Short mmCIF file of C-alpha atoms in Angstrom, two decimals:
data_model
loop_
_atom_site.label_atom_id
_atom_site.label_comp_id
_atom_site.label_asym_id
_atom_site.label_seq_id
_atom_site.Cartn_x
_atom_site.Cartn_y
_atom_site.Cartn_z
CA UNK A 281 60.40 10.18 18.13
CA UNK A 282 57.19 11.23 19.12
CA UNK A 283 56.81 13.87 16.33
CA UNK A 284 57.36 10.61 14.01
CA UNK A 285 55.30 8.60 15.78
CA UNK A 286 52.35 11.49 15.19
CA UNK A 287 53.06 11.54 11.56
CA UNK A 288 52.69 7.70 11.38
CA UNK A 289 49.12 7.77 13.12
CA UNK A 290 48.11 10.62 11.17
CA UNK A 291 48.92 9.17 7.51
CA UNK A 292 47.30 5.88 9.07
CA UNK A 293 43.47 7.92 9.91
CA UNK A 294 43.97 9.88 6.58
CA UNK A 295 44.10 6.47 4.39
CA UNK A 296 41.86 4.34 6.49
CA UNK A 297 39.65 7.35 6.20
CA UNK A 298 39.54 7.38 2.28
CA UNK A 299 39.85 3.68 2.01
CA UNK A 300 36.20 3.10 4.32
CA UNK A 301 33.72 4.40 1.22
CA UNK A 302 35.85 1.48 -0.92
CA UNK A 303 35.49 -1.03 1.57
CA UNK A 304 31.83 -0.88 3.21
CA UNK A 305 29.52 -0.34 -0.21
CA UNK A 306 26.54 1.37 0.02
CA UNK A 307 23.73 -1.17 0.97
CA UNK A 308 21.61 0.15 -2.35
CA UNK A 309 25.02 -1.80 -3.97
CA UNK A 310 25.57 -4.56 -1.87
CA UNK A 311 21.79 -6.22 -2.15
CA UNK A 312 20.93 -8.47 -5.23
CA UNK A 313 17.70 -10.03 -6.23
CA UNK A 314 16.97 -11.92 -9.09
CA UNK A 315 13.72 -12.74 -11.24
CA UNK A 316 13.63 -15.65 -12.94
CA UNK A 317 13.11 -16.29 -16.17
CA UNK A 318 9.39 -16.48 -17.13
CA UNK A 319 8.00 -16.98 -20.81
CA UNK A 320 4.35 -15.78 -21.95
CA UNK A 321 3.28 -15.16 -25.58
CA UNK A 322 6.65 -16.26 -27.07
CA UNK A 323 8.41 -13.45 -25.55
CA UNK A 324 10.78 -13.92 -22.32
CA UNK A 325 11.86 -11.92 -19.86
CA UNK A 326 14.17 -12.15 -16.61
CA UNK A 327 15.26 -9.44 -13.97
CA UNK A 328 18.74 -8.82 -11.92
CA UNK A 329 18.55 -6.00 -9.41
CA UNK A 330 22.22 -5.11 -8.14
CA UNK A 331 23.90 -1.88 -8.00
CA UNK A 332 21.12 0.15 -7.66
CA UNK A 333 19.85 -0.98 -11.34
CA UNK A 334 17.10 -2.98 -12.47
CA UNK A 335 18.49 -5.14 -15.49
CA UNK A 336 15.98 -6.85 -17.55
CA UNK A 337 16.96 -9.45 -20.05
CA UNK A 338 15.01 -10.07 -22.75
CA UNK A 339 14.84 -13.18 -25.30
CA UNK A 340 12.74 -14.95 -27.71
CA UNK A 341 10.82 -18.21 -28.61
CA UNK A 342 10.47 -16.95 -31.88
CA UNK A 343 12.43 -17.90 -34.86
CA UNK A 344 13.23 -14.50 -35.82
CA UNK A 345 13.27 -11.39 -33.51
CA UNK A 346 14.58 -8.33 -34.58
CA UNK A 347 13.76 -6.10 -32.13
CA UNK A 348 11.30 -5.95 -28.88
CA UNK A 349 8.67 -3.45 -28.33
CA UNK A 350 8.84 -2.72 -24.31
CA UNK A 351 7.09 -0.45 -21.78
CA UNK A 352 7.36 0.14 -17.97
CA UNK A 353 4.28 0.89 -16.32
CA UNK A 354 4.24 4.18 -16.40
CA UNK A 355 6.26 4.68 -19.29
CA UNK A 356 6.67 4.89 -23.28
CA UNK A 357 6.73 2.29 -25.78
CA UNK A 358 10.36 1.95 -26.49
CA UNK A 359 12.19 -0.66 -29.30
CA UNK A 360 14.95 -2.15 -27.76
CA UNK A 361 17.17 -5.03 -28.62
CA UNK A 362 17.40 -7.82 -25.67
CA UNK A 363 17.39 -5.87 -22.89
CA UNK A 364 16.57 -2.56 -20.90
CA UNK A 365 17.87 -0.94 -17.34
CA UNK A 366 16.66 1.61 -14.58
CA UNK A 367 17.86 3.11 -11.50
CA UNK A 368 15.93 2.01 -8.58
CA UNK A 369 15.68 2.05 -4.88
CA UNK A 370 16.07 -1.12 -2.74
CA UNK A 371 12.47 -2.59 -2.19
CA UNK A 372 10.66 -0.90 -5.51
CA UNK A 373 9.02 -3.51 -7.68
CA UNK A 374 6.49 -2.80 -11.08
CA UNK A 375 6.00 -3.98 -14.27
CA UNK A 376 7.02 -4.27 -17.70
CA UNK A 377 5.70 -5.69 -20.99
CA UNK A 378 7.08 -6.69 -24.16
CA UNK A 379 6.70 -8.09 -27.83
CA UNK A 380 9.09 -10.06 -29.89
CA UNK A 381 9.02 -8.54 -33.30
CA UNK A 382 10.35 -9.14 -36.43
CA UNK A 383 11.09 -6.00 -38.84
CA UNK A 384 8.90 -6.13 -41.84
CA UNK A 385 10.56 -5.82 -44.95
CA UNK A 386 10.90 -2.07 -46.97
CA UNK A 387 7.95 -0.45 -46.72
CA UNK A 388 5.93 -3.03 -44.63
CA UNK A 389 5.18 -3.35 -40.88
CA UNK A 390 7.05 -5.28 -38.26
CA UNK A 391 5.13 -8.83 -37.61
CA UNK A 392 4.85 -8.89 -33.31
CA UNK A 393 3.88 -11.21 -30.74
CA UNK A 394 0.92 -10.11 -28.28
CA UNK A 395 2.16 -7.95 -25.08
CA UNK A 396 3.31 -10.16 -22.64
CA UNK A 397 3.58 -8.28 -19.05
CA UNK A 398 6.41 -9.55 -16.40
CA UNK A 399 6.99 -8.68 -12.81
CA UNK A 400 9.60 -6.63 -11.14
CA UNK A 401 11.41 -5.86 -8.16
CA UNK A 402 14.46 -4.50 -6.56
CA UNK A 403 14.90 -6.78 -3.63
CA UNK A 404 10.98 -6.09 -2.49
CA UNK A 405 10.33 -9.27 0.11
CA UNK A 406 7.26 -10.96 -1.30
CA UNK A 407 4.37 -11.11 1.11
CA UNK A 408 3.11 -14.85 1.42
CA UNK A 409 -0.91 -14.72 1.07
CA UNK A 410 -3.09 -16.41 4.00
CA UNK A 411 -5.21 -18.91 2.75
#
């Protein structure tokens, strides 16, 4: 009976053992911050930061956008199409900038708005400034 009764406890510390990493998520997963949406030059542009990714969501005032031209600070100019993400740490924040564009037709140019630059951050507390 107590050979059994070892087994039990045994199975018991093996499972709650693989079960703890499913339920106590890292804290880089369990935070979320949000950036709301914000428009400047036509183009718009909101942030979610959960799961260790910064997801930015990109839309238009425009009445045609094809395509957005978008940079992180550092970073290249990238097209993308209404949205980009990162990795990130908890408490990072930057930039980002973007124009609405619409392709030009064969052989011509794509017509864009002016850079419009946004804020953001992965769960950075915001320091209130002393006036």
């Amino acid at each position: 009976m107590l050979r059994n009764l070892t087994r039990t406890f045994t199975a018991i510390s093996t499972i709650a053992a693989l079960m703890a990493p499913l339920m106590a998520p890292n804290a880089a997963y369990a935070s979320s911050t949000t950036v709301p949406r914000k428009c400047i030059n036509g183009v718009c542009g909101s942030v979610k930061y959960y799961g260790g990714k910064v997801r930015i969501s990109l839309s238009s005032k425009l009445s045609r956008t094809t395509h957005f031209n978008f940079k992180t600070n550092p970073g290249d100019q990238i097209e993308v199409g209404n949205g980009y993400s990162f990795d990130r740490e908890p408490g990072d924040s930057g930039t980002y900038s973007a124009q609405a564009c619409d392709r030009g037709g064969f052989g011509a140019r794509s017509t864009c708005t002016k850079w419009a630059t946004f804020d953001w951050n992965s769960g950075a507390q915001e320091q209130e400034e002393e006036q």
